[in-house]
mmCIF file of C-alpha atoms and ligand atoms in Angstrom:
data_model
loop_
_atom_site.group_PDB
_atom_site.id
_atom_site.type_symbol
_atom_site.label_atom_id
_atom_site.label_comp_id
_atom_site.label_asym_id
_atom_site.label_seq_id
_atom_site.Cartn_x
_atom_site.Cartn_y
_atom_site.Cartn_z
ATOM 1 C CA GLN A 15 -79.647 156.822 -167.876
ATOM 2 C CA ALA A 16 -78.027 155.888 -164.507
ATOM 3 C CA LYS A 17 -76.960 159.517 -164.102
ATOM 4 C CA ALA A 18 -80.465 160.697 -164.642
ATOM 5 C CA ALA A 19 -81.738 158.215 -162.115
ATOM 6 C CA GLY A 20 -78.975 159.326 -159.640
ATOM 7 C CA ARG A 21 -80.117 162.962 -160.142
ATOM 8 C CA ASN A 22 -83.735 161.963 -159.496
ATOM 9 C CA THR A 23 -82.932 160.066 -156.351
ATOM 10 C CA MET A 24 -81.087 163.151 -155.007
ATOM 11 C CA GLN A 25 -84.416 164.966 -154.941
ATOM 12 C CA PHE A 26 -85.614 162.628 -152.123
ATOM 13 C CA PHE A 27 -82.951 164.106 -149.869
ATOM 14 C CA ASP A 28 -83.962 166.880 -147.620
ATOM 15 C CA PRO A 29 -81.798 169.884 -148.580
ATOM 16 C CA ASP A 30 -80.762 170.316 -144.862
ATOM 17 C CA MET A 31 -79.650 166.665 -144.832
ATOM 18 C CA GLN A 32 -77.630 167.270 -147.928
ATOM 19 C CA ALA A 33 -75.900 170.222 -146.315
ATOM 20 C CA VAL A 34 -75.085 168.073 -143.274
ATOM 21 C CA VAL A 35 -73.735 165.365 -145.478
ATOM 22 C CA SER A 36 -71.535 167.739 -147.507
ATOM 23 C CA ALA A 37 -70.244 169.463 -144.420
ATOM 24 C CA ARG A 38 -69.182 166.029 -143.079
ATOM 25 C CA VAL A 39 -67.555 165.091 -146.365
ATOM 26 C CA ALA A 40 -65.679 168.460 -146.312
ATOM 27 C CA LEU A 41 -64.663 167.795 -142.738
ATOM 28 C CA GLU A 42 -63.365 164.316 -143.594
ATOM 29 C CA ALA A 43 -61.205 165.787 -146.409
ATOM 30 C CA GLU A 44 -59.898 168.439 -144.059
ATOM 31 C CA ILE A 45 -58.945 165.865 -141.368
ATOM 32 C CA ARG A 46 -57.189 163.817 -144.043
ATOM 33 C CA ALA A 47 -55.245 166.928 -145.252
ATOM 34 C CA GLY A 48 -54.547 167.975 -141.631
ATOM 35 C CA LEU A 49 -53.018 164.642 -140.917
ATOM 36 C CA LYS A 50 -50.649 164.901 -143.820
ATOM 37 C CA LEU A 51 -49.748 168.557 -142.835
ATOM 38 C CA GLY A 52 -49.065 167.582 -139.183
ATOM 39 C CA GLU A 53 -51.826 169.760 -137.745
ATOM 40 C CA PHE A 54 -52.763 167.251 -134.952
ATOM 41 C CA LEU A 55 -50.730 167.670 -131.816
ATOM 42 C CA LEU A 56 -50.919 166.486 -128.244
ATOM 43 C CA TYR A 57 -51.732 168.438 -125.112
ATOM 44 C CA TYR A 58 -50.776 166.954 -121.729
ATOM 45 C CA GLN A 59 -52.832 167.041 -118.556
ATOM 46 C CA VAL A 60 -51.086 166.115 -115.373
ATOM 47 C CA GLN A 61 -52.227 163.259 -113.220
ATOM 48 C CA VAL A 62 -51.220 163.524 -109.486
ATOM 49 C CA GLY A 63 -51.018 161.315 -106.471
ATOM 50 C CA ILE A 64 -52.344 162.080 -102.977
ATOM 51 C CA ALA A 65 -49.659 164.617 -102.040
ATOM 52 C CA GLY A 66 -50.136 166.407 -105.314
ATOM 53 C CA ILE A 67 -46.972 164.834 -106.822
ATOM 54 C CA PRO A 68 -47.267 164.419 -110.570
ATOM 55 C CA THR A 69 -47.270 160.723 -111.491
ATOM 56 C CA GLY A 70 -47.809 161.224 -115.274
ATOM 57 C CA ALA A 71 -50.100 162.768 -117.865
ATOM 58 C CA GLU A 72 -52.935 162.037 -120.212
ATOM 59 C CA ALA A 73 -52.232 162.930 -123.840
ATOM 60 C CA LEU A 74 -55.192 164.700 -125.430
ATOM 61 C CA VAL A 75 -55.166 165.363 -129.100
ATOM 62 C CA ARG A 76 -55.904 168.853 -130.495
ATOM 63 C CA TRP A 77 -56.232 170.060 -134.077
ATOM 64 C CA GLN A 78 -54.143 173.172 -134.706
ATOM 65 C CA HIS A 79 -56.240 174.339 -137.604
ATOM 66 C CA PRO A 80 -54.849 177.153 -139.776
ATOM 67 C CA GLN A 81 -58.200 179.037 -139.834
ATOM 68 C CA ARG A 82 -60.204 177.784 -136.927
ATOM 69 C CA GLY A 83 -57.426 177.727 -134.331
ATOM 70 C CA LEU A 84 -57.196 174.990 -131.676
ATOM 71 C CA VAL A 85 -60.067 172.523 -132.371
ATOM 72 C CA PRO A 86 -61.090 170.173 -129.486
ATOM 73 C CA PRO A 87 -61.446 166.424 -130.026
ATOM 74 C CA ALA A 88 -65.258 166.457 -129.774
ATOM 75 C CA ALA A 89 -65.373 168.353 -133.064
ATOM 76 C CA PHE A 90 -63.398 165.753 -135.046
ATOM 77 C CA ILE A 91 -62.987 162.407 -133.214
ATOM 78 C CA PRO A 92 -66.626 161.244 -133.944
ATOM 79 C CA ILE A 93 -66.132 161.896 -137.727
ATOM 80 C CA ALA A 94 -62.667 160.375 -137.605
ATOM 81 C CA GLU A 95 -64.205 157.291 -136.032
ATOM 82 C CA GLU A 96 -67.012 157.000 -138.556
ATOM 83 C CA THR A 97 -64.789 157.454 -141.566
ATOM 84 C CA GLY A 98 -61.966 155.168 -140.294
ATOM 85 C CA LEU A 99 -59.477 158.086 -140.261
ATOM 86 C CA ILE A 100 -59.252 157.389 -136.527
ATOM 87 C CA ILE A 101 -56.836 154.605 -137.503
ATOM 88 C CA ALA A 102 -54.340 156.993 -139.037
ATOM 89 C CA LEU A 103 -54.933 159.599 -136.397
ATOM 90 C CA GLY A 104 -54.657 157.104 -133.588
ATOM 91 C CA ARG A 105 -51.352 155.873 -134.970
ATOM 92 C CA HIS A 106 -50.090 159.426 -135.196
ATOM 93 C CA VAL A 107 -51.101 160.088 -131.563
ATOM 94 C CA LEU A 108 -49.389 156.818 -130.419
ATOM 95 C CA GLU A 109 -46.227 157.730 -132.252
ATOM 96 C CA GLN A 110 -46.117 161.239 -130.861
ATOM 97 C CA ALA A 111 -46.778 160.011 -127.349
ATOM 98 C CA CYS A 112 -44.026 157.388 -127.585
ATOM 99 C CA CYS A 113 -41.559 159.923 -128.875
ATOM 100 C CA GLN A 114 -42.327 162.176 -125.908
ATOM 101 C CA LEU A 115 -41.955 159.323 -123.459
ATOM 102 C CA ALA A 116 -38.603 158.450 -124.944
ATOM 103 C CA GLN A 117 -37.446 162.044 -124.530
ATOM 104 C CA TRP A 118 -38.585 162.204 -120.893
ATOM 105 C CA ALA A 119 -36.610 158.983 -120.143
ATOM 106 C CA SER A 120 -33.255 160.800 -120.197
ATOM 107 C CA ASP A 121 -34.377 163.327 -117.597
ATOM 108 C CA PRO A 122 -34.449 162.128 -113.998
ATOM 109 C CA ALA A 123 -37.233 164.576 -113.169
ATOM 110 C CA LEU A 124 -39.429 163.109 -115.947
ATOM 111 C CA SER A 125 -38.364 159.513 -116.380
ATOM 112 C CA ALA A 126 -40.790 158.012 -113.950
ATOM 113 C CA LEU A 127 -43.800 159.673 -115.529
ATOM 114 C CA THR A 128 -46.375 157.562 -117.296
ATOM 115 C CA LEU A 129 -48.310 158.731 -120.278
ATOM 116 C CA ALA A 130 -51.933 157.716 -120.905
ATOM 117 C CA VAL A 131 -53.093 157.565 -124.466
ATOM 118 C CA ASN A 132 -56.760 157.271 -125.471
ATOM 119 C CA VAL A 133 -57.508 154.382 -127.764
ATOM 120 C CA SER A 134 -60.784 154.361 -129.738
ATOM 121 C CA ALA A 135 -62.746 151.082 -130.068
ATOM 122 C CA ARG A 136 -62.214 151.037 -133.855
ATOM 123 C CA GLN A 137 -58.563 151.530 -133.500
ATOM 124 C CA PHE A 138 -58.203 148.783 -130.946
ATOM 125 C CA ARG A 139 -60.235 146.372 -133.008
ATOM 126 C CA GLN A 140 -57.783 146.490 -135.968
ATOM 127 C CA LYS A 141 -56.142 143.186 -136.448
ATOM 128 C CA ASP A 142 -52.576 144.699 -136.195
ATOM 129 C CA PHE A 143 -53.268 146.928 -133.212
ATOM 130 C CA VAL A 144 -50.744 145.203 -130.992
ATOM 131 C CA ALA A 145 -48.158 145.310 -133.637
ATOM 132 C CA GLU A 146 -48.870 149.012 -134.111
ATOM 133 C CA VAL A 147 -48.267 149.773 -130.420
ATOM 134 C CA LEU A 148 -45.108 147.642 -130.311
ATOM 135 C CA THR A 149 -43.795 149.377 -133.434
ATOM 136 C CA ALA A 150 -44.353 152.788 -131.964
ATOM 137 C CA LEU A 151 -42.565 151.763 -128.766
ATOM 138 C CA ARG A 152 -39.645 150.153 -130.613
ATOM 139 C CA GLU A 153 -39.158 153.000 -133.087
ATOM 140 C CA SER A 154 -39.255 155.625 -130.420
ATOM 141 C CA GLY A 155 -37.258 153.709 -127.810
ATOM 142 C CA ALA A 156 -39.933 154.413 -125.163
ATOM 143 C CA ARG A 157 -40.229 152.084 -122.122
ATOM 144 C CA PRO A 158 -43.424 150.043 -122.527
ATOM 145 C CA ASP A 159 -44.091 150.287 -118.777
ATOM 146 C CA ARG A 160 -44.425 154.064 -119.040
ATOM 147 C CA LEU A 161 -47.197 153.767 -121.640
ATOM 148 C CA LYS A 162 -50.815 153.428 -120.370
ATOM 149 C CA LEU A 163 -53.621 152.900 -122.816
ATOM 150 C CA GLU A 164 -57.021 154.201 -121.957
ATOM 151 C CA LEU A 165 -59.814 152.004 -123.180
ATOM 152 C CA THR A 166 -63.506 152.678 -122.892
ATOM 153 C CA GLU A 167 -66.264 150.232 -121.831
ATOM 154 C CA SER A 168 -67.753 150.312 -125.337
ATOM 155 C CA LEU A 169 -64.688 148.547 -126.548
ATOM 156 C CA LEU A 170 -65.084 145.714 -124.147
ATOM 157 C CA ILE A 171 -68.494 144.788 -125.118
ATOM 158 C CA ASP A 172 -67.810 142.925 -128.362
ATOM 159 C CA ASP A 173 -65.386 140.110 -128.700
ATOM 160 C CA VAL A 174 -64.170 139.934 -125.084
ATOM 161 C CA GLU A 175 -61.875 136.980 -125.915
ATOM 162 C CA GLU A 176 -60.064 138.908 -128.615
ATOM 163 C CA THR A 177 -59.830 141.961 -126.378
ATOM 164 C CA ILE A 178 -58.303 139.927 -123.556
ATOM 165 C CA LEU A 179 -55.764 138.362 -125.998
ATOM 166 C CA LYS A 180 -54.606 141.755 -127.202
ATOM 167 C CA MET A 181 -54.459 143.208 -123.750
ATOM 168 C CA ASN A 182 -52.494 140.243 -122.390
ATOM 169 C CA HIS A 183 -49.917 140.545 -125.197
ATOM 170 C CA LEU A 184 -49.374 144.202 -124.585
ATOM 171 C CA LYS A 185 -49.449 143.638 -120.829
ATOM 172 C CA SER A 186 -46.744 141.021 -121.067
ATOM 173 C CA MET A 187 -44.505 143.704 -122.640
ATOM 174 C CA GLY A 188 -45.250 146.050 -119.701
ATOM 175 C CA VAL A 189 -47.890 148.261 -121.199
ATOM 176 C CA GLY A 190 -50.588 149.355 -118.697
ATOM 177 C CA PHE A 191 -54.353 149.769 -119.072
ATOM 178 C CA SER A 192 -56.843 152.175 -117.624
ATOM 179 C CA LEU A 193 -60.630 151.936 -118.075
ATOM 180 C CA ASP A 194 -61.709 155.415 -119.080
ATOM 181 C CA ASP A 195 -65.004 157.087 -118.188
ATOM 182 C CA PHE A 196 -65.814 154.152 -115.931
ATOM 183 C CA GLY A 197 -69.433 153.898 -114.709
ATOM 184 C CA ILE A 198 -71.270 155.347 -117.688
ATOM 185 C CA GLY A 199 -70.910 152.332 -119.986
ATOM 186 C CA TYR A 200 -72.301 148.863 -119.827
ATOM 187 C CA SER A 201 -69.435 146.690 -118.825
ATOM 188 C CA SER A 202 -70.520 143.589 -116.968
ATOM 189 C CA LEU A 203 -68.771 143.012 -113.784
ATOM 190 C CA SER A 204 -68.138 139.351 -114.726
ATOM 191 C CA TYR A 205 -65.662 140.155 -117.444
ATOM 192 C CA LEU A 206 -64.330 143.209 -115.734
ATOM 193 C CA LYS A 207 -62.477 140.751 -113.449
ATOM 194 C CA ARG A 208 -61.097 138.868 -116.470
ATOM 195 C CA LEU A 209 -59.543 141.916 -118.060
ATOM 196 C CA PRO A 210 -55.863 142.572 -117.363
ATOM 197 C CA LEU A 211 -56.545 146.163 -116.300
ATOM 198 C CA ASP A 212 -54.365 148.261 -113.982
ATOM 199 C CA GLN A 213 -56.726 151.126 -113.335
ATOM 200 C CA LEU A 214 -60.259 152.365 -113.267
ATOM 201 C CA LYS A 215 -60.937 155.964 -114.068
ATOM 202 C CA ILE A 216 -64.019 157.412 -112.393
ATOM 203 C CA ASP A 217 -65.965 159.340 -115.040
ATOM 204 C CA GLN A 218 -66.086 163.077 -114.530
ATOM 205 C CA SER A 219 -69.896 163.008 -114.519
ATOM 206 C CA PHE A 220 -69.747 161.450 -111.105
ATOM 207 C CA VAL A 221 -67.132 163.889 -109.800
ATOM 208 C CA ARG A 222 -68.932 167.046 -110.869
ATOM 209 C CA ASP A 223 -71.690 166.955 -108.224
ATOM 210 C CA ILE A 224 -70.026 164.533 -105.736
ATOM 211 C CA LEU A 225 -70.449 167.080 -102.894
ATOM 212 C CA THR A 226 -74.115 167.667 -103.431
ATOM 213 C CA ASP A 227 -75.472 164.494 -105.036
ATOM 214 C CA PRO A 228 -75.456 161.471 -102.666
ATOM 215 C CA ASN A 229 -75.970 159.138 -105.668
ATOM 216 C CA ASP A 230 -72.795 160.365 -107.291
ATOM 217 C CA GLU A 231 -70.921 159.984 -104.011
ATOM 218 C CA ALA A 232 -72.309 156.419 -103.700
ATOM 219 C CA ILE A 233 -71.270 155.534 -107.223
ATOM 220 C CA ALA A 234 -67.725 156.939 -106.642
ATOM 221 C CA ARG A 235 -67.490 154.962 -103.416
ATOM 222 C CA THR A 236 -68.586 151.857 -105.212
ATOM 223 C CA ILE A 237 -66.097 152.273 -108.049
ATOM 224 C CA VAL A 238 -63.266 152.794 -105.484
ATOM 225 C CA ALA A 239 -64.381 149.576 -103.585
ATOM 226 C CA LEU A 240 -64.632 147.646 -106.864
ATOM 227 C CA GLY A 241 -61.170 148.808 -107.945
ATOM 228 C CA ASN A 242 -59.649 147.900 -104.559
ATOM 229 C CA SER A 243 -61.168 144.463 -104.524
ATOM 230 C CA LEU A 244 -59.866 143.829 -108.099
ATOM 231 C CA GLY A 245 -56.404 145.111 -107.223
ATOM 232 C CA LEU A 246 -56.690 148.154 -109.463
ATOM 233 C CA THR A 247 -55.692 151.667 -108.842
ATOM 234 C CA VAL A 248 -58.484 154.213 -109.102
ATOM 235 C CA ILE A 249 -58.129 157.697 -110.552
ATOM 236 C CA ALA A 250 -60.773 160.402 -110.671
ATOM 237 C CA GLU A 251 -61.072 162.687 -113.694
ATOM 238 C CA GLY A 252 -62.655 166.159 -113.860
ATOM 239 C CA VAL A 253 -61.487 167.210 -110.322
ATOM 240 C CA GLU A 254 -62.012 170.993 -110.239
ATOM 241 C CA THR A 255 -61.900 171.885 -106.597
ATOM 242 C CA ALA A 256 -60.125 171.135 -103.348
ATOM 243 C CA GLU A 257 -63.384 169.930 -101.882
ATOM 244 C CA GLN A 258 -63.949 167.346 -104.567
ATOM 245 C CA LYS A 259 -60.387 166.167 -104.050
ATOM 246 C CA SER A 260 -60.969 165.818 -100.284
ATOM 247 C CA CYS A 261 -64.192 164.018 -100.736
ATOM 248 C CA LEU A 262 -62.613 161.531 -103.186
ATOM 249 C CA THR A 263 -59.694 161.069 -100.782
ATOM 250 C CA ALA A 264 -62.129 160.182 -98.024
ATOM 251 C CA LEU A 265 -63.646 157.559 -100.241
ATOM 252 C CA GLY A 266 -60.188 156.032 -100.802
ATOM 253 C CA CYS A 267 -59.372 157.484 -104.243
ATOM 254 C CA TYR A 268 -55.714 158.539 -104.271
ATOM 255 C CA PHE A 269 -55.057 159.588 -107.851
ATOM 256 C CA PHE A 270 -56.532 162.649 -109.544
ATOM 257 C CA GLN A 271 -56.715 164.622 -112.766
ATOM 258 C CA GLY A 272 -58.530 167.818 -113.440
ATOM 259 C CA TYR A 273 -58.471 171.573 -113.834
ATOM 260 C CA TYR A 274 -57.880 171.919 -110.128
ATOM 261 C CA PHE A 275 -54.304 170.710 -110.797
ATOM 262 C CA SER A 276 -53.832 171.816 -114.387
ATOM 263 C CA ARG A 277 -55.721 172.100 -117.640
ATOM 264 C CA PRO A 278 -54.301 170.144 -120.647
ATOM 265 C CA VAL A 279 -51.345 172.191 -121.841
ATOM 266 C CA PRO A 280 -48.650 172.027 -124.489
ATOM 267 C CA VAL A 281 -45.656 169.796 -123.629
ATOM 268 C CA GLU A 282 -43.349 172.592 -122.577
ATOM 269 C CA ALA A 283 -45.863 173.954 -120.112
ATOM 270 C CA PHE A 284 -46.447 170.404 -118.760
ATOM 271 C CA ILE A 285 -42.723 169.863 -118.204
ATOM 272 C CA GLY A 286 -42.534 173.232 -116.535
ATOM 273 C CA PHE A 287 -45.388 172.266 -114.234
ATOM 274 C CA VAL A 288 -43.657 168.971 -113.303
ATOM 275 C CA ARG A 289 -40.422 170.727 -112.580
ATOM 276 C CA SER A 290 -42.055 173.310 -110.303
ATOM 277 C CA PRO A 291 -45.654 172.451 -109.656
ATOM 278 C CA ILE A 292 -48.031 175.461 -109.314
ATOM 279 C CA PRO A 293 -49.970 174.928 -106.111
ATOM 280 C CA ALA A 294 -53.324 173.285 -106.952
ATOM 281 C CA GLY A 295 -56.289 175.691 -107.076
ATOM 282 C CA SER A 296 -54.240 178.668 -108.063
ATOM 283 C CA VAL A 297 -55.158 178.214 -111.795
ATOM 284 C CA SER A 298 -58.692 179.604 -112.267
ATOM 285 C CA VAL A 299 -61.136 177.078 -113.636
HETATM 286 P P1 LIG B 1 -61.362 161.702 -121.861
HETATM 287 O O1 LIG B 1 -60.338 160.802 -122.328
HETATM 288 O O2 LIG B 1 -62.404 161.299 -120.852
HETATM 289 O O3 LIG B 1 -60.514 163.012 -121.468
HETATM 290 C C1 LIG B 1 -60.957 163.850 -120.434
HETATM 291 C C2 LIG B 1 -61.499 165.100 -120.981
HETATM 292 O O4 LIG B 1 -61.968 165.960 -119.902
HETATM 293 C C3 LIG B 1 -60.604 166.018 -121.799
HETATM 294 O O5 LIG B 1 -61.340 166.691 -122.769
HETATM 295 C C4 LIG B 1 -60.095 166.989 -120.734
HETATM 296 O O6 LIG B 1 -59.618 168.212 -121.242
HETATM 297 C C5 LIG B 1 -61.366 167.187 -119.913
HETATM 298 N N1 LIG B 1 -61.117 167.652 -118.554
HETATM 299 C C6 LIG B 1 -59.933 167.414 -117.853
HETATM 300 N N2 LIG B 1 -60.104 167.923 -116.565
HETATM 301 C C7 LIG B 1 -61.287 168.471 -116.543
HETATM 302 C C8 LIG B 1 -62.060 169.151 -115.531
HETATM 303 O O7 LIG B 1 -61.561 169.392 -114.396
HETATM 304 N N3 LIG B 1 -63.280 169.568 -115.834
HETATM 305 C C9 LIG B 1 -63.800 169.381 -117.006
HETATM 306 N N4 LIG B 1 -65.049 169.856 -117.189
HETATM 307 N N5 LIG B 1 -63.195 168.759 -118.021
HETATM 308 C C10 LIG B 1 -61.965 168.287 -117.773
HETATM 309 P P2 LIG B 1 -60.866 166.810 -124.218
HETATM 310 O O8 LIG B 1 -59.399 166.994 -124.286
HETATM 311 O O9 LIG B 1 -61.723 167.784 -124.937
HETATM 312 O O10 LIG B 1 -61.142 165.339 -124.833
HETATM 313 C C11 LIG B 1 -62.462 164.859 -124.944
HETATM 314 C C12 LIG B 1 -62.459 163.419 -125.316
HETATM 315 O O11 LIG B 1 -61.943 163.133 -126.577
HETATM 316 C C13 LIG B 1 -61.547 162.484 -124.390
HETATM 317 O O12 LIG B 1 -62.266 162.210 -123.207
HETATM 318 C C14 LIG B 1 -61.343 161.265 -125.272
HETATM 319 O O13 LIG B 1 -62.486 160.433 -125.209
HETATM 320 C C15 LIG B 1 -61.294 161.878 -126.626
HETATM 321 N N6 LIG B 1 -59.889 162.030 -127.026
HETATM 322 C C16 LIG B 1 -58.941 162.952 -126.760
HETATM 323 N N7 LIG B 1 -57.807 162.741 -127.325
HETATM 324 C C17 LIG B 1 -57.972 161.581 -127.967
HETATM 325 C C18 LIG B 1 -57.052 160.728 -128.788
HETATM 326 O O14 LIG B 1 -55.849 160.980 -128.981
HETATM 327 N N8 LIG B 1 -57.622 159.549 -129.303
HETATM 328 C C19 LIG B 1 -58.942 159.261 -129.160
HETATM 329 N N9 LIG B 1 -59.385 158.122 -129.696
HETATM 330 N N10 LIG B 1 -59.752 159.996 -128.404
HETATM 331 C C20 LIG B 1 -59.303 161.125 -127.790
HETATM 332 MG MG1 LIG B 2 -59.107 159.506 -121.478
HETATM 333 MG MG1 LIG B 3 -62.072 159.998 -119.373
HETATM 334 MG MG1 LIG B 4 -64.587 161.548 -119.760
#
């Protein structure tokens, strides 16, 4: 009886909807399997200071899929977030990042580098998120002050008090915080000043047309001023040309990340780059 009713209700689904749903279910199962098989790995994109000296990297997850090749995060992070798989994926990313940091610590050319790790809202909201980070640090032996967590504004909207408690706990251990994609979210300036942040990251949407769109330039200028007055460093993401870098420098932004310096690359290539940086701009965008 119940089965028959179930079959009947299925008929109310649009067949296209059903195809979308089953594709998502299949993708979820694939992500789950891929996690077990170790198919998720980290690419590293250099972050540089004013003189082009590498200060660290951002870790960006990739799915090395046996059939589909290298899959970018946009194709699986949203599903991982919806299904809760982001918890396991995020932990895996943190562990890999901390292991990498621990390895760099014994090399004088690499030991000062920081590594920024993206944290999704759902991952951060877990009750034991702080414990998860501290465990990854302890088990790897990585220095907490080399780890930087990238949070987005969406995460800061709900339960600000809890967010501040968690950030303060990690901060007291030395972990740093950067506010990613800054400017496109809804963070209110009143609690921005209460968050124990270290850095604002200017969203790449403001960098893209910074030379031609006066509004983008004004926003970037405002973010730099805001960062300065809150005692935060400001980094720009998505820097693709020398002109964008000069413009940002003129606005008082002294840290950069983008294709102009390097694309995200496997760890060996990143280390190679740090040891002998390729002059910016010589890699075609
Ligand atoms: P994001 O954290 O804002 O990372 C910056 C994105 O911009 C990266 O895309 C990077 O490859 C790209 N990018 C860097 N420089 C340039 C440039 O000069 N021009 C342009 N057009 N793009 C540039 P990617 O690697 O595809 O990652 C996309 C997003 O996926 C990330 O945005 C982040 O929100 C998310 N993500 C990546 N890895 C993780 C992860 O381990 N955990 C979580 N939760 N999210 C992640
Ligand atoms: Mg990021
Ligand atoms: Mg970003
Ligand atoms: Mg972005």
